[in-house]
Amino acid sequence: MSSRSASRTCLALRHVAFEDLGTLEPLFRDRGYIRAGAPCPSVREWLEADLCVVLGGPVGVGDTESYPYLKTELDLVRMRLESRQPLLGVCLGAQMMAHALGSRVYPGKAREIGWGTVSLTGDGRLSPLRYLEGVPVLHWHGDTFDVPSGARLLASTEVTPHQAFCIGRHALALQFHVEADVSRMEEWLTGHACELMQSGTDICGLRAASVRNGSLLAGRAALCMNEWMEGAGL
């Protein structure tokens, strides 16, 4: 345990079991954060937590009729953003942040699944994402979003021009995955088997790329997240 206070809490909204905090969980723990709370926390728990994270999943922000709990989560995201307290969104979480800030979330021009680098904007190179420059990250999404008013675009790819944005230092939204633990990639490949088959993804190639790139990403993601947390006052 580090010398940091162990009383600080991190709440994460998780939508499927295998898309969890992954490699970020030990990083948060080393910084003195305890993951706490129910699957759907109360407003008080959510707003009193030191750090909140919204993770990915196979649903979308437009699926609220089929999955009513998403309405509750979107309200929590909006309230957290309004409070200007630290919030990290990954994949679906980033889309929920954009939606809560009034931006459009919609199907991208192509499904993006696999490992690849992102191109950083000028703001991105001045942000903690600079540690990810030239480093393959894991892409796994079909939807995208418009950059919210007042946000800074940090990264893009040819398929998805809006890959990451930030609001001040307290809110960071990443369309791509930096947290994926490749030692558990079989859970991803199995859990998303239907999507992978429908998209024609080379599953063996994706598995091999995960082995090649996972360790490098984990190390760079730790540098990125540590710096973001410092900037967010965590």
Coordinates of C-alpha atoms in Angstrom, one line a residue:
M1 CA 0.0 0.0 0.0
S2 CA 1.3 3.5 -0.8
S3 CA 1.5 6.3 1.6
R4 CA -1.6 7.9 0.1
S5 CA -4.8 7.9 2.1
A6 CA -6.7 4.6 1.6
S7 CA -10.0 6.3 2.4
R8 CA -10.6 7.6 -1.1
T9 CA -13.2 5.9 -3.2
C10 CA -13.5 5.1 -6.9
L11 CA -16.9 4.2 -8.3
A12 CA -17.1 2.5 -11.7
L13 CA -20.2 1.9 -13.8
R14 CA -19.6 -1.5 -15.4
H15 CA -22.0 -2.9 -18.1
V16 CA -20.5 -6.3 -18.7
A17 CA -18.3 -8.3 -16.3
F18 CA -15.2 -8.5 -18.5
E19 CA -15.1 -4.8 -19.4
D20 CA -13.9 -3.6 -16.0
L21 CA -11.2 -1.4 -14.8
G22 CA -8.6 -3.9 -16.1
T23 CA -5.0 -2.7 -15.8
L24 CA -6.2 0.6 -14.2
E25 CA -7.5 -1.1 -11.1
P26 CA -4.1 -1.8 -9.6
L27 CA -2.9 1.7 -10.6
F28 CA -5.9 3.2 -8.7
R29 CA -5.3 0.9 -5.8
D30 CA -1.6 1.9 -5.5
R31 CA -2.8 5.5 -5.4
G32 CA -4.9 4.7 -2.4
Y33 CA -8.3 4.3 -4.1
I34 CA -10.8 1.7 -3.0
R35 CA -13.3 0.6 -5.6
A36 CA -16.7 0.8 -3.8
G37 CA -20.4 1.0 -4.2
A38 CA -23.3 -0.9 -5.7
P39 CA -23.7 -1.6 -9.5
C40 CA -25.9 1.5 -9.7
P41 CA -24.9 3.8 -6.9
S42 CA -27.2 6.4 -5.3
V43 CA -26.8 10.0 -6.3
R44 CA -25.2 10.7 -3.0
E45 CA -22.6 7.9 -3.4
W46 CA -21.9 9.0 -6.9
L47 CA -21.3 12.7 -6.1
E48 CA -19.4 12.0 -3.0
A49 CA -16.9 9.6 -4.6
D50 CA -13.5 11.0 -5.2
L51 CA -13.2 9.4 -8.7
C52 CA -15.9 8.1 -11.0
V53 CA -15.4 5.9 -14.1
V54 CA -18.0 4.9 -16.7
L55 CA -16.8 1.8 -18.6
G56 CA -17.7 0.3 -22.0
G57 CA -20.4 -2.2 -23.0
P58 CA -22.4 -3.5 -25.9
V59 CA -25.3 -1.1 -25.5
G60 CA -25.6 2.5 -26.7
V61 CA -27.0 5.8 -25.4
G62 CA -30.0 5.4 -27.7
D63 CA -31.0 2.1 -26.2
T64 CA -32.8 3.6 -23.1
E65 CA -36.2 2.1 -24.0
S66 CA -34.7 -1.4 -24.1
Y67 CA -32.4 -0.8 -21.2
P68 CA -34.0 1.7 -18.9
Y69 CA -31.1 1.7 -16.4
L70 CA -29.2 3.7 -19.0
K71 CA -31.4 6.7 -18.3
T72 CA -30.3 6.6 -14.6
E73 CA -26.7 6.3 -15.6
L74 CA -27.0 9.2 -18.0
D75 CA -28.5 11.3 -15.2
L76 CA -25.5 10.4 -13.0
V77 CA -23.0 11.3 -15.7
R78 CA -24.7 14.6 -16.3
M79 CA -24.8 15.4 -12.5
R80 CA -21.1 14.4 -12.1
L81 CA -20.1 16.7 -15.0
E82 CA -22.2 19.6 -13.6
S83 CA -20.4 19.1 -10.3
R84 CA -17.0 19.4 -12.1
Q85 CA -15.7 16.4 -10.1
P86 CA -13.2 13.9 -11.7
L87 CA -14.9 11.7 -14.2
L88 CA -13.3 9.2 -16.7
G89 CA -15.3 7.7 -19.5
V90 CA -14.2 4.8 -21.7
C91 CA -15.9 3.8 -25.0
L92 CA -19.6 3.8 -24.1
G93 CA -18.7 5.9 -21.1
A94 CA -17.2 8.6 -23.4
Q95 CA -20.3 8.5 -25.6
M96 CA -22.5 8.9 -22.4
M97 CA -20.4 11.9 -21.4
A98 CA -20.8 13.5 -24.9
H99 CA -24.6 12.8 -24.8
A100 CA -24.9 14.3 -21.3
L101 CA -23.1 17.4 -22.5
G102 CA -25.7 17.9 -25.3
S103 CA -23.8 16.4 -28.2
R104 CA -25.0 13.9 -30.8
V105 CA -24.1 10.2 -30.5
Y106 CA -24.6 8.2 -33.7
P107 CA -23.3 5.3 -35.8
G108 CA -19.8 5.8 -37.1
K109 CA -19.0 5.4 -40.8
A110 CA -17.6 1.9 -40.0
R111 CA -17.2 -0.4 -37.0
E112 CA -13.7 0.0 -35.6
I113 CA -12.4 -3.1 -33.9
G114 CA -8.7 -3.9 -33.4
W115 CA -5.4 -2.4 -32.4
G116 CA -4.2 0.9 -33.9
T117 CA -2.7 4.2 -33.0
V118 CA -4.5 7.5 -32.7
S119 CA -3.4 10.8 -34.1
L120 CA -3.1 13.4 -31.4
T121 CA -4.3 17.0 -31.9
G122 CA -2.2 19.9 -30.7
D123 CA -4.2 19.9 -27.5
G124 CA -3.7 16.1 -27.3
R125 CA 0.1 16.5 -27.4
L126 CA -0.1 18.9 -24.5
S127 CA -2.3 16.5 -22.5
P128 CA -1.6 13.2 -20.7
L129 CA -2.5 11.5 -23.9
R130 CA 1.0 12.4 -25.2
Y131 CA 2.2 9.1 -23.6
L132 CA 0.0 7.2 -26.0
E133 CA 1.5 8.8 -29.2
G134 CA 2.6 6.0 -31.5
V135 CA 1.2 3.3 -29.1
P136 CA -1.5 1.0 -30.5
V137 CA -4.6 1.1 -28.4
L138 CA -7.7 -1.1 -28.5
H139 CA -10.6 0.1 -30.6
W140 CA -13.9 -1.6 -30.2
H141 CA -16.9 0.5 -31.1
G142 CA -19.5 1.2 -33.8
D143 CA -20.9 4.5 -32.5
T144 CA -19.2 7.9 -32.3
F145 CA -20.0 11.4 -31.1
D146 CA -19.7 15.1 -31.8
V147 CA -17.3 17.0 -29.6
P148 CA -19.3 18.8 -27.0
S149 CA -19.2 22.6 -26.8
G150 CA -16.4 23.8 -24.6
A151 CA -14.5 20.5 -24.8
R152 CA -11.1 20.0 -26.4
L153 CA -10.6 17.3 -29.0
L154 CA -7.5 15.3 -28.1
A155 CA -7.3 12.4 -30.6
S156 CA -8.7 11.0 -33.8
T157 CA -8.4 8.2 -36.3
E158 CA -9.2 8.1 -40.0
V159 CA -12.4 6.0 -39.3
T160 CA -13.4 8.0 -36.2
P161 CA -12.3 11.6 -36.1
H162 CA -13.5 12.2 -32.6
Q163 CA -11.6 9.7 -30.4
A164 CA -11.1 11.6 -27.2
F165 CA -12.0 14.9 -25.5
C166 CA -11.5 16.6 -22.2
I167 CA -13.4 19.3 -20.2
G168 CA -10.9 21.2 -18.1
R169 CA -8.7 18.9 -16.1
H170 CA -11.5 17.0 -14.4
A171 CA -13.3 15.1 -17.2
L172 CA -11.6 12.8 -19.7
A173 CA -13.5 10.9 -22.4
L174 CA -11.7 8.1 -24.4
Q175 CA -13.5 6.4 -27.2
F176 CA -10.8 3.7 -27.3
H177 CA -9.7 1.3 -24.6
V178 CA -6.5 1.8 -22.6
E179 CA -7.7 -0.3 -19.7
A180 CA -8.0 -3.7 -21.4
D181 CA -6.1 -6.5 -19.6
V182 CA -4.9 -8.7 -22.5
S183 CA -4.4 -11.6 -20.1
R184 CA -8.2 -11.8 -20.1
M185 CA -8.7 -11.1 -23.8
E186 CA -10.4 -14.5 -24.3
E187 CA -13.3 -13.1 -22.2
W188 CA -13.6 -10.2 -24.7
L189 CA -13.4 -12.5 -27.7
T190 CA -16.0 -14.8 -26.3
G191 CA -18.3 -12.2 -24.8
H192 CA -18.4 -10.2 -28.1
A193 CA -18.4 -13.4 -30.3
C194 CA -21.6 -12.4 -32.2
E195 CA -20.3 -8.9 -33.0
L196 CA -17.0 -10.2 -34.1
M197 CA -18.5 -12.7 -36.5
Q198 CA -21.0 -10.1 -37.9
S199 CA -18.2 -7.6 -38.5
G200 CA -15.9 -10.2 -40.1
T201 CA -13.2 -9.5 -37.7
D202 CA -10.1 -11.8 -37.8
I203 CA -10.4 -13.2 -34.3
C204 CA -7.0 -15.0 -34.4
G205 CA -5.4 -11.8 -35.7
L206 CA -7.0 -9.7 -33.0
R207 CA -5.8 -12.2 -30.3
A208 CA -2.2 -12.1 -31.7
A209 CA -2.3 -8.3 -31.8
S210 CA -3.4 -8.2 -28.2
V211 CA -0.4 -10.3 -27.2
R212 CA 1.9 -8.0 -29.1
N213 CA 0.6 -4.7 -27.9
G214 CA -0.9 -5.3 -24.4
S215 CA 2.2 -4.8 -22.3
L216 CA 3.3 -1.6 -24.0
L217 CA -0.2 -0.1 -23.7
A218 CA -0.5 -1.0 -20.0
G219 CA 2.7 0.8 -19.2
R220 CA 1.9 3.9 -21.2
A221 CA -1.7 4.0 -19.9
A222 CA -0.3 4.0 -16.4
L223 CA 1.8 7.1 -17.2
C224 CA -1.2 8.8 -18.9
M225 CA -3.7 8.1 -16.1
N226 CA -1.2 9.0 -13.3
E227 CA -0.7 12.4 -14.9
W228 CA -4.4 12.9 -15.6
M229 CA -5.2 12.1 -12.0
E230 CA -2.5 14.5 -10.7
G231 CA -4.0 17.2 -12.9
A232 CA -7.5 16.4 -11.7
G233 CA -6.4 16.8 -8.0
L234 CA -6.7 13.1 -7.3

